[in-house]
CSV table of N, CA and C in Angstrom, one decimal:
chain,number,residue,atom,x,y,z
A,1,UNK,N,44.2,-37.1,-51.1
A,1,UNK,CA,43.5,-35.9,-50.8
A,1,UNK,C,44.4,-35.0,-49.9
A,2,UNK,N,44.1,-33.7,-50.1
A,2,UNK,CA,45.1,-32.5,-49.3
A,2,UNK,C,44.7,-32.3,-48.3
A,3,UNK,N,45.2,-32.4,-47.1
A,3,UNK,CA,44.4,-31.5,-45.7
A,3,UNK,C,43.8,-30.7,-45.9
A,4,UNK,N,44.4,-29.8,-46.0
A,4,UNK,CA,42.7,-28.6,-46.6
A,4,UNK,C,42.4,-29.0,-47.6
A,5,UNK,N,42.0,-30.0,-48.3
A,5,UNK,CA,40.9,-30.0,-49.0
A,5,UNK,C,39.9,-31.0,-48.7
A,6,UNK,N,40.7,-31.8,-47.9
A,6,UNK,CA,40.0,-32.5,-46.5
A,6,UNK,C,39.0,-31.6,-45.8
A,7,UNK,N,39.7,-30.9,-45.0
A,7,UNK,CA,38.7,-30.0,-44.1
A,7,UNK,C,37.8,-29.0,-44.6
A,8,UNK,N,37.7,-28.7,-45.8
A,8,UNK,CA,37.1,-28.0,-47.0
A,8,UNK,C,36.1,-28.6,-47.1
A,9,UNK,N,36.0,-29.9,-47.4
A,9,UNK,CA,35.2,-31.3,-47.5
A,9,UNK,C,34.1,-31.1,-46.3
A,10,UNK,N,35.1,-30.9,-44.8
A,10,UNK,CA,34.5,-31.6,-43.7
A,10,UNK,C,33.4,-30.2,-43.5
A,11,UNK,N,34.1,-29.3,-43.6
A,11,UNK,CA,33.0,-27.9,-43.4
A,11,UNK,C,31.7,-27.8,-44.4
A,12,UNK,N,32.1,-28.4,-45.5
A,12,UNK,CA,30.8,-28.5,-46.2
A,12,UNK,C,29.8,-29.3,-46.3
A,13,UNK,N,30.1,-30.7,-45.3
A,13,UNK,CA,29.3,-31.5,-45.1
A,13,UNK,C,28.4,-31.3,-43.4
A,14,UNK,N,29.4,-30.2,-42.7
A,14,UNK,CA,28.9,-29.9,-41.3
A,14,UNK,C,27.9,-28.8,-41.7
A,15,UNK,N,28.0,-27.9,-42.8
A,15,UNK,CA,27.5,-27.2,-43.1
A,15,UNK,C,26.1,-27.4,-43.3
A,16,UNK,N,25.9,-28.5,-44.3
A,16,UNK,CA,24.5,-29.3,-44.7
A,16,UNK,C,24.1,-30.1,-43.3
A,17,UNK,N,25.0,-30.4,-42.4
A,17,UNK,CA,24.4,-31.2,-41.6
A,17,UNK,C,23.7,-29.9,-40.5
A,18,UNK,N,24.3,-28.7,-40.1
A,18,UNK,CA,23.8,-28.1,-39.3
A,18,UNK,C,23.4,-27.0,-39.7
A,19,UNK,N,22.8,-27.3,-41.3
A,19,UNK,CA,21.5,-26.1,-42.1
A,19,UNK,C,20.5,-26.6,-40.9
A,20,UNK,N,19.5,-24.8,-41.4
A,20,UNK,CA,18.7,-25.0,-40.1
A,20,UNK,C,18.8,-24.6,-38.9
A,21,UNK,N,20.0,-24.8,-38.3
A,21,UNK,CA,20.4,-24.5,-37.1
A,21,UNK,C,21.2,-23.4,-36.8
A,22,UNK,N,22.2,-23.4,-38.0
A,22,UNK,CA,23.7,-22.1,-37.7
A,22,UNK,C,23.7,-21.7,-39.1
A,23,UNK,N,24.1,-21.0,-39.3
A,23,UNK,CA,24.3,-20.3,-40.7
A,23,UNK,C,25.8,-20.7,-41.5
A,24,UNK,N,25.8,-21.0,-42.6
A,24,UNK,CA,27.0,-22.0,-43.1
A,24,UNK,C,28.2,-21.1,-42.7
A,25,UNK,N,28.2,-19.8,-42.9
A,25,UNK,CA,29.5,-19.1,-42.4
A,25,UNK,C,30.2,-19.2,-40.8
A,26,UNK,N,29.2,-19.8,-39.8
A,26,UNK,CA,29.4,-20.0,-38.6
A,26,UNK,C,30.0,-21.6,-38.8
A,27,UNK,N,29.4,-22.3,-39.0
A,27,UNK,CA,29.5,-24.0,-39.4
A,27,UNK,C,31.9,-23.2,-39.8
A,28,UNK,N,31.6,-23.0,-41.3
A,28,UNK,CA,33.2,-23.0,-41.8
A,28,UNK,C,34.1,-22.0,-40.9
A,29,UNK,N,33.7,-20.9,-39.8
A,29,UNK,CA,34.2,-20.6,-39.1
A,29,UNK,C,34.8,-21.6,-38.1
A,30,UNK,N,33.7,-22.4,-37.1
A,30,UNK,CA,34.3,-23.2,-36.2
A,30,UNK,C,35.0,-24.5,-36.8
A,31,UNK,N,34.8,-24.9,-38.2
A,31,UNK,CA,35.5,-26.3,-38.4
A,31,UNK,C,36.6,-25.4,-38.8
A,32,UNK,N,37.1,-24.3,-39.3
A,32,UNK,CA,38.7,-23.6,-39.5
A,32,UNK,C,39.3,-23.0,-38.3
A,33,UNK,N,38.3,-22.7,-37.4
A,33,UNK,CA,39.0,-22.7,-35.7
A,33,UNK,C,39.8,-24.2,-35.0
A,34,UNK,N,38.8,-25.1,-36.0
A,34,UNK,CA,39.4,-26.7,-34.9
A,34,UNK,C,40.1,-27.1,-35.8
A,35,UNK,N,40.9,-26.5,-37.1
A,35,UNK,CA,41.4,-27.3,-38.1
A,35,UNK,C,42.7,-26.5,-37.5
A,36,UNK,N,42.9,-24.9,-37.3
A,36,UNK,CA,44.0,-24.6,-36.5
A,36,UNK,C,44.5,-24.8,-35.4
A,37,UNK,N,43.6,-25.4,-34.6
A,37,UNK,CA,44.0,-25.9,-33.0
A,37,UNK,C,44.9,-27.3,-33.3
A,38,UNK,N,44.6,-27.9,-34.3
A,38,UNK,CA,45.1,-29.4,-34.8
A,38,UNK,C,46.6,-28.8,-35.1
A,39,UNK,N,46.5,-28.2,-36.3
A,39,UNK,CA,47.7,-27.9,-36.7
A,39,UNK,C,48.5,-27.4,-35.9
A,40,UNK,N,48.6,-26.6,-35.0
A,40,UNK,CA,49.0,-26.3,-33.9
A,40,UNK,C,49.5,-27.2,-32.5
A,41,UNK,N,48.7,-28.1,-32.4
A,41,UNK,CA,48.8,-28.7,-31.6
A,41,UNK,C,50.5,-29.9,-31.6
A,42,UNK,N,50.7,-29.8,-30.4
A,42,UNK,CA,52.6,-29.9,-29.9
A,42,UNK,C,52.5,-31.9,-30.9
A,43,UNK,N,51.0,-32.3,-30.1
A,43,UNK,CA,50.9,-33.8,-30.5
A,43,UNK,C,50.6,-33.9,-31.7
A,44,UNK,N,51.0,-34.3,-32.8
A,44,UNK,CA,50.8,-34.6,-34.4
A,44,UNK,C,50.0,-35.4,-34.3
A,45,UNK,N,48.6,-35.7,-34.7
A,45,UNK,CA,48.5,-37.0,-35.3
A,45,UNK,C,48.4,-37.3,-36.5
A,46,UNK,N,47.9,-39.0,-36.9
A,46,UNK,CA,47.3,-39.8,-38.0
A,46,UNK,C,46.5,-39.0,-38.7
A,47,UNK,N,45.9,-38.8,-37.6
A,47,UNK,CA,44.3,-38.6,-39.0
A,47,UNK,C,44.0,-36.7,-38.8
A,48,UNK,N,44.4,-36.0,-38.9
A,48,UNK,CA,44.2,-34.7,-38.4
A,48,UNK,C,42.8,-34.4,-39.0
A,49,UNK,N,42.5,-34.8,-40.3
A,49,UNK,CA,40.7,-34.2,-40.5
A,49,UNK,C,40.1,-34.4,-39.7
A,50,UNK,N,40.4,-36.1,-39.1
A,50,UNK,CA,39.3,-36.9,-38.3
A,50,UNK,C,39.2,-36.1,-36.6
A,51,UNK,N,40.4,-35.7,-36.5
A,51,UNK,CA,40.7,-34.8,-35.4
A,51,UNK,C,39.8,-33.5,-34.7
A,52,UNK,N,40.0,-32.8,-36.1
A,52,UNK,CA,39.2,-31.7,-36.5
A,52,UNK,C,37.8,-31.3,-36.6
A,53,UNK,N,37.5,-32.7,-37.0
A,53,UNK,CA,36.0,-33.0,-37.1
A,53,UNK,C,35.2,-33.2,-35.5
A,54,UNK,N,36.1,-33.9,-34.8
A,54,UNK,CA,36.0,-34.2,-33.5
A,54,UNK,C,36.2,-32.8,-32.5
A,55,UNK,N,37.0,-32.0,-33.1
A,55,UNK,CA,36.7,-30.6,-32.4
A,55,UNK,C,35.5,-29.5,-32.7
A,56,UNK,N,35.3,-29.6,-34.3
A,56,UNK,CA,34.6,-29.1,-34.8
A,56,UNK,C,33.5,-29.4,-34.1
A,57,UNK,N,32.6,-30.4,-34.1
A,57,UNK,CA,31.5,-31.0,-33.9
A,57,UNK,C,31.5,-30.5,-32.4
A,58,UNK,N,32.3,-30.3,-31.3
A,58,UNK,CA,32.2,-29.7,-30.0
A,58,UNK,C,31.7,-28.7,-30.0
A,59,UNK,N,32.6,-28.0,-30.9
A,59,UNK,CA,32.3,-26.2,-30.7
A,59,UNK,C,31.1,-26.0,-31.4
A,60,UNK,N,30.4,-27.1,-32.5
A,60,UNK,CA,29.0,-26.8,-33.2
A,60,UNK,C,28.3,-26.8,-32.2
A,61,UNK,N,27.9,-28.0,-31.3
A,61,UNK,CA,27.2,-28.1,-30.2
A,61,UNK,C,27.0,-27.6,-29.2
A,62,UNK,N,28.2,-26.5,-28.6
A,62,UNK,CA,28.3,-26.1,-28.2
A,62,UNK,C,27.7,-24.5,-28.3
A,63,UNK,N,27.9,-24.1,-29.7
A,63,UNK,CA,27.3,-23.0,-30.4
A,63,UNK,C,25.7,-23.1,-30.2
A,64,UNK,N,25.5,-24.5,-30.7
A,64,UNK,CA,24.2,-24.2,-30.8
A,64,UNK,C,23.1,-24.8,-29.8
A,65,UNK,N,23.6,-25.0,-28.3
A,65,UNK,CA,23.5,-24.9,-27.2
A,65,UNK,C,23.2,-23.9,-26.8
A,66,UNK,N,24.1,-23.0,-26.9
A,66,UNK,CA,24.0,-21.1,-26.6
A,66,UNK,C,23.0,-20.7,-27.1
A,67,UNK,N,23.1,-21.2,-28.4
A,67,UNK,CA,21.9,-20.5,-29.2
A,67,UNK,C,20.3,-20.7,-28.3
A,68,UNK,N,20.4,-22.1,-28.3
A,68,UNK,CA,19.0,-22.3,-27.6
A,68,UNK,C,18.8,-21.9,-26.2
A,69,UNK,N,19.8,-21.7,-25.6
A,69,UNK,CA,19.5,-21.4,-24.4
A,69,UNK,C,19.6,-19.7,-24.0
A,70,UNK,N,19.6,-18.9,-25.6
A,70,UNK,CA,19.1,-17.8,-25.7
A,70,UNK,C,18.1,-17.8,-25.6
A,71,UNK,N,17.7,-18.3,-26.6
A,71,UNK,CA,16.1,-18.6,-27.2
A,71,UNK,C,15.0,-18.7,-25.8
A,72,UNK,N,15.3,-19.9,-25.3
A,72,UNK,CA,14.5,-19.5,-24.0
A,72,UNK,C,14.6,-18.7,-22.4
A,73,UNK,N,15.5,-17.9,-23.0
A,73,UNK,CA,15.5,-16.9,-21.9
A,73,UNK,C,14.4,-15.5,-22.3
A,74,UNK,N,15.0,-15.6,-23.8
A,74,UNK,CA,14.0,-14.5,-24.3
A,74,UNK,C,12.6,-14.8,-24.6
C-alpha cells in the first residue's frame, strides 16, 4: 500500500470514528495536517501512517475538547 493511500485510509476510518462529533472535512483536514508534519519531520520513521495517526488523534481530541468547552460556556 501507498502512503497516501495509507493516510486516505486512516482519515476515513477517523472520519467514521469521530462522526457525531466533527464533521468529516475537519476529521481529513487534521489527519492531512499530521500526515505533513510526518513528512516533514528531520526524523524518518518506520511506520509514518502509524505516526500520523498518533498525531492525528491529538489534534482530533484536542479539537473536540475546544469544541466542548465552547459548548459549556455558552
Amino acid at each position: 500500500m501507498t502512503h497516501h493511500r495509507g493516510v486516505v485510509e486512516l482519515a476515513s476510518r477517523l472520519a467514521a470514528e469521530f462522526a457525531g462529533v466533527l464533521v468529516p472535512g475537519q476529521v481529513m483536514r487534521l489527519v492531512f495536517q499530521a500526515d505533513r508534519l510526518v513528512l516533514r519531520s528531520a526524523r524518518r520513521t518506520e511506520q509514518p501512517v502509524a505516526l500520523c495517526e498518533q498525531i492525528a488523534r491529538r489534534l482530533l481530541d484536542d479539537r473536540v475538547a475546544r469544541q466542548a468547552a465552547r459548548r459549556d460556556v455558552a
